[in-house]
Amino acid sequence: MCGIVGYVGEKLATDVILEGLQKLEYRGYDSSGVAILGSGKLKFRKIAGRLSNLISSVEENPVEGTIGIGHTRWATHGAPSDVNAHPHTNEDGTIAVVHNGIIENYMTLKNELIEKGYNFESDTDTEIVAKLLDMYYEGDLLQAVFKMVKRLKGAYALGIVSSNNPDELIAVRKESPLILGVGDDELFVASDIPAILNRTRKVIYLENNDIVKLTREGYTIYNVDRNVVEREVKEILWDVEAATKEGYDHFMIKEINQQSSVIKDTLFRRLDDKGNIYLENVNIDSKYLTTINKIYIVACGTAYHAGLIGKHILEKFLNLHVIIDIASEFRYGNNFVDDKTLMIVVSQSGETADTLAALRLAKSKGARILSITNVVGSTVARESDDIFYTWAGPEIAVASTKAYTTQLTAFYMISLYFGKLKGTLGDEIYNEILSELKSLPAKVKAAIEESEKVAREIAEKIKNKRSLFYIGRGLDYYTAMEGALKLKEISYIQAEAFAAGELKHGSIALIEKDTPVIAIATQRDLYEKTVSNIKEVKARGAYTIGITRVSNKDLENVCDSVIYLDETYDIFMPLLSVISPQLLAYYAAVERGNDVDKPRNLAKSVTVE
Ligand code: M6R
């Protein structure tokens, strides 16, 4: 996710654009830049770091002009740096481009452009857009854009200006969001409405494949076949605060609802032409996989819970010993890490101090490091040999939700990819499992829709409880751990996860009348045993809630409420069963009047050991 703002009018473009970018910082904040057309010239400022760096730079060294484009970046291709910041340009700096999205075929296009003699200075996919435009430009920017978009695969919202056509701005939308703002004698484009809401309330939601030309005289929208299309102008009635959260009350619930689409991004953008998994930043080959004698996973908190599930899947698909440790504990034992160890480090932020310390220790002992992280150019990413970026976009709420489910997706993909590479997964089974994985985004969406109402009702019932227990077996136990962590950190209700079979060895003493117990029972082989454990707590007066597959209707006999999930393979159930615990934690925190996105005592990124 990145943020784009464009302006055409009579005012100072930098003022309008920087104001807009400030409202889009939630979409990305690792670098930013502007390209402004003034006196027939194109002038640039771009800089790594927070938007405040760009604002200071423009204050010190103003760029004057009344047409321009601006960008705040959330890196996908290339680390955050001045060079990788947008706008990107052709070699003589006459065409500038800002981009949100991912150009999937950028490597093919880049090679083609290099063969034609083009040089590249950044690591971004966006730079190929500027160079392609240069290649097609014959005096009319719009015509060059028509030709250029035919070459692109992927998702993109683009803002484009050129000093050779100094009175216009072209914007393009395909899959990545982009709106057109219609003011009095001025026009805007932006990734999201808050960017322009102080300036106008009249907007057009551009549709896929719309190409719009903005001048001071007005705008024209075309489709890719160069025909003019009409779009309705809508009046926005919400305020800026509500709009940043896209109508949701908190970032956490917005991020819960984004899960289906970010899982889809993480998965589908890593499939090659034949639909097989292709991991561009992972350079591990089959020989390496037969040389190593173990995989180690280290992480903290929610990322550790993703790792627990990752261990199970990796062992199953690779037939290899996988050890997992909490990053803050890793250093205190004899961990037997050596040059035959692949260490998988999981960290949303890529800056967690404990995780970094474990990474560095393992590296010093010769291990190869593969990181699963959400932040391009983070310290973890920079210090790793191989990287899997989760592409969940910025996660603003402290409670991790979409990062977790994309981390699980990463583990499924890595395990399948390695299994095929090593030969421990045959083609048939690989195809079968991958095909089921591709159906998961839709099932996650259904899980969110179906859990919403029940989660609210249960939240109402448990909101004043002092404690709550999650139980489960096998993979369900790991989801139980994640559910308990979510509830603790934002609702402040004491929550604990137990391996269901372990209850009778002591913890069951905690169960009394009306103690809420949430049982996760999705694993087919373990179902009957988990049901027996639910009966044990029910017999002691517990208020029981079940989370299970849609076929297990009999759970209603032992549970006061049941949340049903679509059918899928056991290994994929954690992607579905974690949804209602996330929603339950959210609604319980709302009911208790807590600061959901910024819970007490916690920070989003824990950079102390
Ligand atoms: O950025 P990281 O993934 O390394 O963070 C690790 C934990 O601090 C994090 O997952 C934490 O447990 C979450 N806030 C829980 O929701």
Coordinates of C-alpha atoms and ligand atoms in Angstrom, one line a residue:
M1 CA 0.0 0.0 0.0
C2 CA 1.2 3.5 -0.8
G3 CA -0.6 6.9 -1.0
I4 CA -0.9 9.0 -4.1
V5 CA -2.1 12.6 -4.4
G6 CA -2.2 14.7 -7.6
Y7 CA -3.3 18.3 -8.2
V8 CA -4.3 20.5 -11.1
G9 CA -5.4 24.0 -10.4
E10 CA -4.3 27.5 -9.5
K11 CA -3.0 27.0 -6.0
L12 CA 0.5 26.0 -4.9
A13 CA 0.5 22.3 -5.8
T14 CA 3.0 21.4 -3.0
D15 CA 0.7 22.8 -0.3
V16 CA -2.3 20.8 -1.6
I17 CA -0.3 17.6 -2.1
L18 CA 1.6 17.6 1.2
E19 CA -1.6 18.3 3.1
G20 CA -3.1 15.3 1.2
L21 CA -0.2 13.0 1.8
Q22 CA -0.4 13.7 5.6
K23 CA -3.9 12.2 5.5
L24 CA -2.5 9.1 3.7
E25 CA 0.4 8.3 6.0
Y26 CA -1.5 5.3 7.3
R27 CA -1.0 3.8 3.8
G28 CA 2.8 4.0 4.0
Y29 CA 5.4 6.1 5.6
D30 CA 8.9 4.9 4.7
S31 CA 9.7 7.6 2.1
S32 CA 7.9 10.2 0.1
G33 CA 8.2 12.6 -2.7
V34 CA 6.7 15.2 -5.1
A35 CA 7.1 16.2 -8.7
I36 CA 5.8 19.6 -9.6
L37 CA 5.2 21.3 -12.9
G38 CA 6.1 25.0 -12.8
S39 CA 7.1 27.4 -15.6
G40 CA 7.2 24.5 -18.0
K41 CA 9.7 22.6 -15.9
L42 CA 9.4 19.5 -13.8
K43 CA 11.0 19.8 -10.3
F44 CA 11.4 16.9 -7.8
R45 CA 11.9 16.4 -4.1
K46 CA 12.1 12.9 -2.7
I47 CA 13.4 11.6 0.6
A48 CA 13.5 8.5 2.8
G49 CA 11.8 8.4 6.2
R50 CA 8.6 10.0 7.5
L51 CA 6.7 12.5 5.5
S52 CA 8.0 15.2 7.9
N53 CA 11.4 14.9 6.2
L54 CA 9.8 15.8 2.9
I55 CA 7.9 18.7 4.4
S56 CA 11.1 20.1 5.9
S57 CA 12.9 19.7 2.6
V58 CA 10.2 21.5 0.7
E59 CA 10.1 24.3 3.4
E60 CA 13.9 24.8 3.1
N61 CA 13.9 24.6 -0.7
P62 CA 10.4 25.3 -2.1
V63 CA 9.2 24.0 -5.4
E64 CA 6.7 26.3 -7.1
G65 CA 4.0 25.1 -9.6
T66 CA 0.3 24.5 -9.8
I67 CA 0.2 21.0 -11.2
G68 CA 1.9 18.1 -9.5
I69 CA 1.9 14.6 -8.1
G70 CA 3.0 13.3 -4.7
H71 CA 3.5 9.9 -3.0
T72 CA 4.0 8.3 0.4
R73 CA 5.6 4.9 0.1
W74 CA 5.1 1.5 1.7
A75 CA 8.0 -0.4 0.1
T76 CA 7.4 -3.6 -1.8
H77 CA 10.2 -3.7 -4.3
G78 CA 13.4 -2.1 -3.0
A79 CA 14.3 -0.9 0.5
P80 CA 13.1 2.5 1.7
S81 CA 15.7 5.0 0.4
D82 CA 15.9 8.4 -1.3
V83 CA 16.5 6.6 -4.6
N84 CA 13.6 4.2 -4.3
A85 CA 11.2 6.9 -3.1
H86 CA 8.7 8.1 -5.8
P87 CA 8.3 9.9 -8.1
H88 CA 10.4 7.9 -10.7
T89 CA 11.4 9.4 -13.9
N90 CA 12.7 8.8 -17.4
E91 CA 16.5 9.5 -17.9
D92 CA 16.2 13.1 -18.9
G93 CA 13.7 13.8 -16.0
T94 CA 10.9 15.0 -18.3
I95 CA 8.3 12.3 -17.3
A96 CA 7.5 11.6 -13.6
V97 CA 5.4 8.7 -12.2
V98 CA 4.0 7.9 -8.8
H99 CA 2.6 4.4 -8.2
N100 CA 0.6 2.4 -5.7
G101 CA 0.4 -1.4 -6.3
I102 CA 2.7 -4.0 -7.7
I103 CA 3.7 -4.5 -11.4
E104 CA 3.9 -8.3 -11.6
N105 CA 5.8 -8.5 -14.9
Y106 CA 8.3 -5.8 -14.0
M107 CA 11.3 -8.1 -14.3
T108 CA 10.4 -9.1 -17.9
L109 CA 9.8 -5.5 -18.8
K110 CA 12.9 -4.3 -17.1
N111 CA 15.1 -6.8 -19.1
E112 CA 13.4 -5.7 -22.3
L113 CA 14.1 -2.0 -21.5
I114 CA 17.7 -2.8 -20.5
E115 CA 18.2 -4.5 -23.8
K116 CA 17.0 -1.3 -25.5
G117 CA 19.6 0.7 -23.7
Y118 CA 17.6 2.0 -20.7
N119 CA 19.5 2.4 -17.4
F120 CA 17.8 2.0 -14.0
E121 CA 18.7 3.7 -10.8
S122 CA 16.2 2.3 -8.4
D123 CA 15.1 -1.3 -7.3
T124 CA 11.5 -0.4 -7.8
D125 CA 8.9 -1.9 -10.2
T126 CA 7.6 1.7 -10.7
E127 CA 10.7 2.9 -12.6
I128 CA 9.8 0.6 -15.5
V129 CA 6.6 2.7 -16.0
A130 CA 8.6 5.9 -16.4
K131 CA 10.9 4.2 -18.9
L132 CA 8.1 2.5 -20.8
L133 CA 6.4 5.9 -21.2
D134 CA 9.7 7.4 -22.4
M135 CA 9.8 4.6 -25.0
Y136 CA 6.3 5.2 -26.3
Y137 CA 6.3 9.0 -26.0
E138 CA 5.8 10.8 -29.3
G139 CA 4.7 14.2 -28.2
D140 CA 1.4 13.2 -26.6
L141 CA 1.5 11.9 -23.0
L142 CA -2.0 10.4 -23.1
Q143 CA -1.2 8.3 -26.2
A144 CA 2.0 7.1 -24.5
V145 CA -0.1 6.1 -21.5
F146 CA -2.5 4.1 -23.6
K147 CA 0.3 2.1 -25.1
M148 CA 2.2 1.7 -21.8
V149 CA -0.8 0.2 -19.8
K150 CA -1.2 -2.5 -22.4
R151 CA 2.2 -3.8 -21.3
L152 CA 1.5 -3.9 -17.5
K153 CA 0.3 -6.9 -15.5
G154 CA -0.6 -6.5 -11.9
A155 CA -2.3 -3.8 -9.8
Y156 CA -1.6 -0.2 -10.1
A157 CA -2.8 3.3 -9.5
L158 CA -0.6 5.8 -11.3
G159 CA -0.1 9.6 -11.4
I160 CA 1.9 10.9 -14.3
V161 CA 3.1 14.3 -15.4
S162 CA 5.5 15.5 -18.1
S163 CA 7.3 18.8 -18.7
N164 CA 6.6 18.3 -22.4
N165 CA 2.8 18.4 -21.7
P166 CA 3.0 20.9 -18.8
D167 CA -0.8 21.6 -18.5
E168 CA -1.9 18.1 -17.8
L169 CA -1.8 15.2 -15.3
I170 CA -2.8 11.6 -16.3
A171 CA -4.0 9.1 -13.8
V172 CA -4.6 5.4 -14.2
R173 CA -6.4 2.9 -12.0
K174 CA -6.3 -0.9 -12.1
E175 CA -7.2 -2.7 -9.0
S176 CA -5.4 -0.3 -6.6
P177 CA -7.8 2.4 -5.4
L178 CA -7.9 5.9 -6.9
I179 CA -10.4 8.6 -6.8
L180 CA -10.9 11.8 -8.7
G181 CA -11.8 14.9 -6.7
V182 CA -13.8 17.6 -8.5
G183 CA -13.4 21.1 -7.0
D184 CA -14.2 24.6 -8.2
D185 CA -11.6 25.3 -10.9
E186 CA -9.4 22.6 -9.5
L187 CA -9.1 18.8 -9.7
F188 CA -7.4 16.2 -7.6
V189 CA -6.5 12.5 -7.7
A190 CA -5.9 10.5 -4.6
S191 CA -5.6 6.9 -3.3
D192 CA -8.2 7.7 -0.6
I193 CA -10.8 10.3 0.1
P194 CA -9.3 11.9 3.3
A195 CA -6.5 13.2 1.2
I196 CA -8.8 15.7 -0.5
L197 CA -11.7 16.1 1.8
N198 CA -10.6 19.5 3.1
R199 CA -10.6 20.7 -0.5
T200 CA -13.8 19.1 -2.0
R201 CA -16.6 16.7 -1.2
K202 CA -17.3 15.8 -4.8
V203 CA -15.6 12.6 -5.9
I204 CA -15.6 10.0 -8.6
Y205 CA -14.6 6.5 -7.7
L206 CA -12.5 5.6 -10.7
E207 CA -13.1 2.1 -12.0
N208 CA -10.7 -0.6 -13.1
N209 CA -8.8 0.3 -16.3
D210 CA -10.0 4.0 -16.2
I211 CA -7.5 6.4 -17.6
V212 CA -8.2 10.1 -16.8
K213 CA -6.7 13.2 -18.2
L214 CA -6.9 16.3 -15.9
T215 CA -6.3 19.8 -17.1
R216 CA -7.4 23.2 -15.7
E217 CA -10.3 23.1 -18.2
G218 CA -11.6 19.8 -16.8
Y219 CA -11.3 16.1 -16.9
T220 CA -11.9 13.3 -19.4
I221 CA -12.1 9.6 -18.5
Y222 CA -11.2 6.9 -21.0
N223 CA -11.2 3.2 -21.0
V224 CA -8.1 1.2 -22.2
D225 CA -9.7 1.1 -25.7
R226 CA -9.5 4.9 -25.8
N227 CA -13.2 5.4 -25.6
V228 CA -14.6 8.2 -23.4
V229 CA -16.5 6.8 -20.4
E230 CA -18.9 8.6 -18.0
R231 CA -18.6 8.2 -14.2
E232 CA -21.0 9.5 -11.6
V233 CA -19.8 12.3 -9.3
K234 CA -20.7 11.5 -5.6
E235 CA -21.0 13.7 -2.6
I236 CA -19.0 12.6 0.5
L237 CA -20.8 13.1 3.7
W238 CA -18.3 11.6 6.3
D239 CA -15.6 13.4 8.1
V240 CA -11.8 12.9 7.6
E241 CA -11.3 10.7 10.7
A242 CA -14.0 8.2 9.7
A243 CA -12.8 8.2 6.1
T244 CA -9.2 7.2 7.0
K245 CA -10.6 4.1 8.6
E246 CA -12.8 3.6 5.6
G247 CA -15.9 3.8 7.7
Y248 CA -14.6 1.4 10.4
D249 CA -14.5 2.5 14.0
H250 CA -11.0 1.3 14.5
F251 CA -7.9 0.2 12.5
M252 CA -8.1 -3.2 14.1
I253 CA -11.5 -4.0 12.7
K254 CA -10.5 -2.5 9.3
E255 CA -7.4 -4.8 9.3
I256 CA -9.5 -7.9 10.3
N257 CA -11.7 -7.2 7.3
Q258 CA -8.7 -6.7 5.0
Q259 CA -7.5 -10.3 5.7
S260 CA -9.1 -11.9 2.7
S261 CA -7.6 -9.5 0.3
V262 CA -4.1 -9.4 1.8
I263 CA -3.9 -13.1 1.9
K264 CA -4.9 -13.1 -1.8
D265 CA -2.2 -10.5 -2.5
T266 CA 0.4 -12.5 -0.6
L267 CA -0.5 -15.7 -2.5
F268 CA -1.7 -14.8 -6.0
R269 CA 1.1 -12.4 -6.7
R270 CA 3.6 -15.1 -6.2
L271 CA 2.3 -17.5 -8.8
D272 CA 4.1 -18.0 -12.1
D273 CA 2.5 -18.4 -15.5
K274 CA 1.6 -22.0 -14.7
G275 CA 0.1 -21.1 -11.4
N276 CA 3.0 -22.6 -9.4
I277 CA 4.6 -20.8 -6.4
Y278 CA 7.5 -18.6 -7.3
L279 CA 9.4 -16.9 -4.4
E280 CA 11.4 -14.1 -5.9
N281 CA 13.6 -13.2 -2.9
V282 CA 14.3 -16.8 -1.8
N283 CA 17.3 -18.3 -3.5
I284 CA 17.3 -21.7 -1.8
D285 CA 17.7 -24.7 -4.1
S286 CA 17.0 -28.4 -3.8
K287 CA 20.7 -29.2 -3.0
Y288 CA 20.6 -26.9 0.0
L289 CA 17.4 -28.4 1.2
T290 CA 19.0 -31.9 1.2
T291 CA 22.1 -30.6 3.0
I292 CA 20.4 -29.0 6.0
N293 CA 19.6 -31.2 9.0
K294 CA 17.1 -28.9 10.7
I295 CA 15.0 -25.8 10.5
Y296 CA 14.8 -23.4 13.5
I297 CA 11.9 -20.9 13.8
V298 CA 12.2 -17.9 16.1
A299 CA 9.7 -15.1 16.7
C300 CA 7.8 -13.3 19.4
G301 CA 4.1 -13.0 20.4
T302 CA 1.7 -13.4 17.5
A303 CA 4.5 -14.1 15.0
Y304 CA 5.6 -17.0 17.3
H305 CA 2.1 -18.4 17.1
A306 CA 2.3 -18.3 13.3
G307 CA 5.7 -20.1 13.7
L308 CA 4.1 -22.9 15.7
I309 CA 1.8 -23.6 12.8
G310 CA 4.6 -23.2 10.4
K311 CA 6.7 -25.8 12.3
H312 CA 3.8 -28.4 11.9
I313 CA 3.4 -27.7 8.2
L314 CA 7.2 -27.7 7.4
E315 CA 7.7 -31.0 9.2
K316 CA 4.8 -32.5 7.3
F317 CA 5.9 -31.4 3.9
L318 CA 9.7 -31.6 4.2
N319 CA 10.0 -34.6 6.5
L320 CA 12.6 -32.6 8.4
H321 CA 13.1 -31.8 12.1
V322 CA 11.8 -28.2 12.9
I323 CA 12.5 -26.6 16.2
I324 CA 10.8 -23.5 17.4
D325 CA 11.7 -21.1 20.2
I326 CA 10.5 -17.8 21.5
A327 CA 13.1 -15.3 20.4
S328 CA 13.7 -13.9 23.9
E329 CA 14.5 -17.4 25.1
F330 CA 16.6 -18.6 22.2
R331 CA 19.9 -17.5 23.6
Y332 CA 19.6 -19.2 26.9
G333 CA 19.9 -22.9 25.9
N334 CA 22.2 -24.9 23.8
N335 CA 20.4 -24.5 20.5
F336 CA 22.6 -26.7 18.3
V337 CA 22.5 -24.1 15.5
D338 CA 25.2 -24.6 12.9
D339 CA 25.9 -24.2 9.2
K340 CA 23.4 -27.0 8.4
T341 CA 20.6 -25.0 10.0
L342 CA 18.1 -22.9 8.2
M343 CA 16.6 -20.3 10.6
I344 CA 13.2 -18.8 9.8
V345 CA 12.7 -15.5 11.5
V346 CA 9.1 -14.2 11.7
S347 CA 8.5 -10.5 12.4
Q348 CA 5.8 -8.2 11.2
S349 CA 7.8 -5.0 11.9
G350 CA 11.2 -6.6 11.2
E351 CA 12.6 -4.5 14.1
T352 CA 11.8 -6.6 17.2
A353 CA 14.9 -6.5 19.3
D354 CA 14.6 -10.1 20.7
T355 CA 14.0 -11.5 17.2
L356 CA 17.0 -9.6 15.9
A357 CA 19.2 -10.8 18.7
A358 CA 18.3 -14.4 17.9
L359 CA 18.9 -13.8 14.2
R360 CA 22.3 -12.4 14.8
L361 CA 23.3 -15.2 17.1
A362 CA 22.2 -17.9 14.7
K363 CA 24.0 -16.1 11.8
S364 CA 27.2 -16.0 13.9
K365 CA 27.0 -19.8 14.2
G366 CA 26.7 -20.2 10.4
A367 CA 22.9 -20.6 10.0
R368 CA 21.2 -19.3 6.8
I369 CA 18.4 -16.8 7.6
L370 CA 15.1 -16.8 5.8
S371 CA 12.8 -14.0 7.1
I372 CA 9.1 -13.6 6.9
T373 CA 8.4 -9.9 7.4
N374 CA 6.0 -7.3 6.4
V375 CA 8.3 -4.3 6.2
V376 CA 10.5 -4.0 3.2
G377 CA 14.0 -2.8 4.1
S378 CA 13.5 -3.5 7.8
T379 CA 16.5 -4.5 9.9
V380 CA 15.4 -8.2 9.8
A381 CA 15.0 -8.1 6.0
R382 CA 18.4 -6.4 5.6
E383 CA 20.2 -9.0 7.7
S384 CA 18.6 -12.0 6.1
D385 CA 19.8 -14.2 3.3
D386 CA 16.3 -14.8 1.9
I387 CA 13.1 -12.9 2.4
F388 CA 9.4 -13.5 2.1
Y389 CA 7.5 -10.3 2.3
T390 CA 3.9 -10.7 3.6
W391 CA 2.5 -7.8 1.7
A392 CA -0.2 -7.1 4.3
G393 CA 0.3 -3.4 4.0
P394 CA 0.9 -1.2 7.1
E395 CA -0.6 -2.7 10.2
I396 CA -1.6 0.2 12.4
A397 CA -3.5 -1.5 15.3
V398 CA -1.1 -2.8 17.9
A399 CA -3.0 -6.1 17.9
S400 CA -1.7 -8.1 15.0
T401 CA -4.4 -9.6 12.8
K402 CA -3.7 -9.4 9.1
A403 CA 0.0 -9.8 9.7
Y404 CA -0.7 -13.1 11.4
T405 CA -2.8 -14.6 8.7
T406 CA -0.4 -13.5 6.0
Q407 CA 2.5 -15.0 8.0
L408 CA 0.5 -18.3 8.0
T409 CA 0.0 -17.9 4.3
A410 CA 3.8 -17.4 4.0
F411 CA 4.4 -20.7 5.9
Y412 CA 2.0 -22.6 3.7
M413 CA 3.7 -21.3 0.6
I414 CA 7.2 -21.8 1.8
S415 CA 6.4 -25.4 2.9
L416 CA 4.8 -26.2 -0.4
Y417 CA 7.6 -24.6 -2.4
F418 CA 10.3 -26.4 -0.4
G419 CA 8.4 -29.7 -0.4
K420 CA 8.2 -29.7 -4.2
L421 CA 11.8 -28.5 -4.5
K422 CA 13.1 -31.2 -2.2
G423 CA 10.9 -33.9 -3.7
T424 CA 9.1 -34.8 -0.5
L425 CA 5.9 -33.5 -2.0
G426 CA 4.8 -35.2 -5.3
D427 CA 3.4 -33.0 -8.1
E428 CA -0.1 -34.4 -7.6
I429 CA -0.3 -33.6 -3.9
Y430 CA 1.4 -30.3 -4.4
N431 CA -1.2 -29.3 -7.0
E432 CA -4.1 -30.5 -4.9
I433 CA -2.9 -28.6 -1.7
L434 CA -2.1 -25.4 -3.7
S435 CA -5.4 -25.5 -5.4
E436 CA -7.2 -25.7 -2.0
L437 CA -4.9 -22.8 -0.6
K438 CA -6.2 -20.7 -3.5
S439 CA -9.7 -21.1 -2.2
L440 CA -8.8 -19.8 1.2
P441 CA -9.2 -16.0 0.7
A442 CA -12.9 -16.5 -0.1
K443 CA -13.3 -18.8 2.9
V444 CA -11.7 -16.2 5.2
K445 CA -14.1 -13.6 3.9
A446 CA -17.0 -16.0 4.7
A447 CA -15.6 -16.7 8.2
I448 CA -15.5 -12.9 8.9
E449 CA -19.1 -12.5 7.7
E450 CA -20.4 -15.5 9.6
S451 CA -18.5 -14.8 12.9
E452 CA -19.3 -11.1 13.2
K453 CA -22.8 -11.4 14.8
V454 CA -21.9 -14.3 17.1
A455 CA -18.7 -12.6 18.2
R456 CA -20.6 -9.5 19.2
E457 CA -23.1 -11.5 21.2
I458 CA -20.4 -13.5 23.0
A459 CA -18.5 -10.3 23.7
E460 CA -21.5 -8.9 25.4
K461 CA -21.7 -12.0 27.6
I462 CA -18.1 -12.1 28.6
K463 CA -17.3 -8.4 28.8
N464 CA -17.4 -8.4 32.6
K465 CA -15.7 -11.7 33.2
R466 CA -12.4 -11.8 35.1
S467 CA -11.0 -14.7 33.1
L468 CA -11.6 -16.9 30.1
F469 CA -10.0 -20.0 28.7
Y470 CA -9.3 -21.2 25.2
I471 CA -8.8 -25.0 24.7
G472 CA -7.8 -27.0 21.6
R473 CA -5.6 -29.9 20.4
G474 CA -2.9 -29.9 17.8
L475 CA -3.1 -27.0 15.5
D476 CA -6.2 -25.8 17.3
Y477 CA -4.1 -25.4 20.5
Y478 CA -1.9 -22.9 18.7
T479 CA -4.9 -20.9 17.5
A480 CA -6.2 -21.1 21.1
M481 CA -2.9 -19.4 22.2
E482 CA -3.3 -16.7 19.6
G483 CA -7.0 -16.2 20.6
A484 CA -6.0 -15.8 24.3
L485 CA -3.2 -13.3 23.5
K486 CA -5.6 -11.2 21.4
L487 CA -8.2 -11.1 24.2
K488 CA -5.6 -10.2 26.9
E489 CA -3.8 -7.5 25.0
I490 CA -6.9 -5.4 24.0
S491 CA -9.7 -6.4 26.4
Y492 CA -7.5 -6.9 29.5
I493 CA -9.5 -10.0 30.4
Q494 CA -7.3 -12.6 31.8
A495 CA -7.2 -15.3 29.1
E496 CA -5.3 -18.5 29.0
A497 CA -4.9 -21.2 26.4
F498 CA -4.7 -24.9 27.4
A499 CA -3.9 -28.0 25.4
A500 CA -7.4 -29.6 25.9
G501 CA -5.9 -32.9 27.0
E502 CA -3.8 -31.2 29.6
L503 CA -6.7 -29.6 31.5
K504 CA -7.2 -32.6 33.8
H505 CA -3.6 -32.4 34.9
G506 CA -4.3 -29.3 37.0
S507 CA -5.9 -26.4 35.2
I508 CA -9.4 -27.7 35.3
A509 CA -9.4 -26.6 39.0
L510 CA -10.0 -23.1 37.6
I511 CA -13.3 -23.9 36.0
E512 CA -16.3 -22.8 38.0
K513 CA -19.9 -21.9 37.2
D514 CA -20.1 -19.7 34.1
T515 CA -16.4 -19.6 33.4
P516 CA -16.2 -19.0 29.7
V517 CA -14.4 -21.7 27.8
I518 CA -13.9 -21.4 24.1
A519 CA -13.1 -24.7 22.4
I520 CA -11.5 -24.8 19.0
A521 CA -12.3 -28.1 17.4
T522 CA -11.4 -28.2 13.7
Q523 CA -9.0 -31.0 13.4
R524 CA -10.8 -34.2 12.3
D525 CA -8.6 -36.8 14.0
L526 CA -8.7 -34.9 17.3
Y527 CA -12.4 -33.9 17.3
E528 CA -13.8 -36.6 19.5
K529 CA -11.2 -36.2 22.1
T530 CA -11.7 -32.4 22.2
V531 CA -15.5 -32.9 22.5
S532 CA -14.8 -35.1 25.6
N533 CA -12.7 -32.3 27.1
I534 CA -15.6 -29.8 26.4
K535 CA -17.9 -32.2 28.3
E536 CA -15.5 -32.2 31.3
V537 CA -15.6 -28.4 31.6
K538 CA -19.3 -28.2 30.9
A539 CA -19.9 -30.7 33.7
R540 CA -18.2 -28.2 36.0
G541 CA -20.5 -25.4 35.0
A542 CA -18.5 -23.7 32.3
Y543 CA -20.2 -21.5 29.7
T544 CA -18.9 -23.2 26.5
I545 CA -18.4 -21.8 23.0
G546 CA -17.3 -24.0 20.1
I547 CA -15.5 -23.1 16.9
T548 CA -15.7 -25.9 14.4
R549 CA -16.3 -27.0 10.8
V550 CA -19.8 -26.7 9.4
S551 CA -20.2 -30.4 9.4
N552 CA -19.8 -30.8 13.2
K553 CA -23.4 -29.8 14.1
D554 CA -23.3 -32.2 17.1
L555 CA -21.1 -29.7 18.9
E556 CA -24.3 -27.8 19.7
N557 CA -25.0 -30.7 22.2
V558 CA -22.1 -29.6 24.4
C559 CA -21.7 -25.9 23.6
D560 CA -23.9 -23.0 24.5
S561 CA -22.8 -21.2 21.3
V562 CA -21.2 -22.6 18.2
I563 CA -19.3 -20.7 15.4
Y564 CA -19.1 -22.7 12.1
L565 CA -16.4 -22.5 9.5
D566 CA -16.3 -23.6 5.9
E567 CA -14.7 -27.0 5.2
T568 CA -11.1 -27.1 4.2
Y569 CA -8.0 -29.3 4.8
D570 CA -7.1 -29.6 8.5
I571 CA -3.8 -27.8 7.9
F572 CA -5.6 -24.7 6.6
M573 CA -8.1 -24.5 9.4
P574 CA -5.9 -22.1 11.5
L575 CA -6.5 -19.4 8.8
L576 CA -10.3 -19.7 9.4
S577 CA -10.5 -20.5 13.1
V578 CA -8.5 -17.5 14.2
I579 CA -11.1 -15.0 12.8
S580 CA -13.7 -15.3 15.5
P581 CA -11.2 -15.0 18.4
Q582 CA -9.9 -11.8 16.7
L583 CA -13.4 -10.5 16.4
L584 CA -14.3 -11.5 19.9
A585 CA -11.3 -9.7 21.3
Y586 CA -12.2 -6.6 19.3
Y587 CA -15.8 -6.5 20.4
A588 CA -14.9 -7.3 24.0
A589 CA -12.5 -4.4 24.1
V590 CA -15.0 -2.1 22.5
E591 CA -17.7 -3.1 25.0
R592 CA -15.2 -2.3 27.8
G593 CA -14.5 1.1 26.4
N594 CA -10.8 0.3 25.8
D595 CA -8.5 2.1 23.4
V596 CA -8.6 -0.7 20.9
D597 CA -5.9 0.4 18.5
K598 CA -3.4 1.5 21.2
P599 CA -3.9 -0.8 24.2
R600 CA -2.3 0.2 27.5
N601 CA 1.4 -0.7 28.2
L602 CA 2.0 -1.9 24.6
A603 CA 3.8 -0.6 21.5
K604 CA 3.5 -1.7 18.0
S605 CA 7.1 -2.4 17.5
V606 CA 9.1 -3.7 20.6
T607 CA 12.7 -2.5 20.0
V608 CA 14.0 -3.3 23.5
E609 CA 15.1 -6.7 24.8
Ligands
M6R1 O1 6.8 -7.0 14.7 P1 6.9 -8.4 15.3 O2 6.0 -9.4 14.5 O3 8.3 -8.9 15.5 O4 6.2 -8.3 16.7 C1 6.2 -9.4 17.5 C2 5.2 -9.2 18.7 O5 5.6 -8.1 19.5 C3 3.8 -9.0 18.2 O6 3.4 -10.1 17.3 C4 2.8 -8.8 19.3 O7 2.7 -10.0 20.0 C5 1.4 -8.4 18.8 N1 1.1 -7.1 19.1 C6 0.3 -9.2 19.2 O8 -0.9 -8.8 18.7

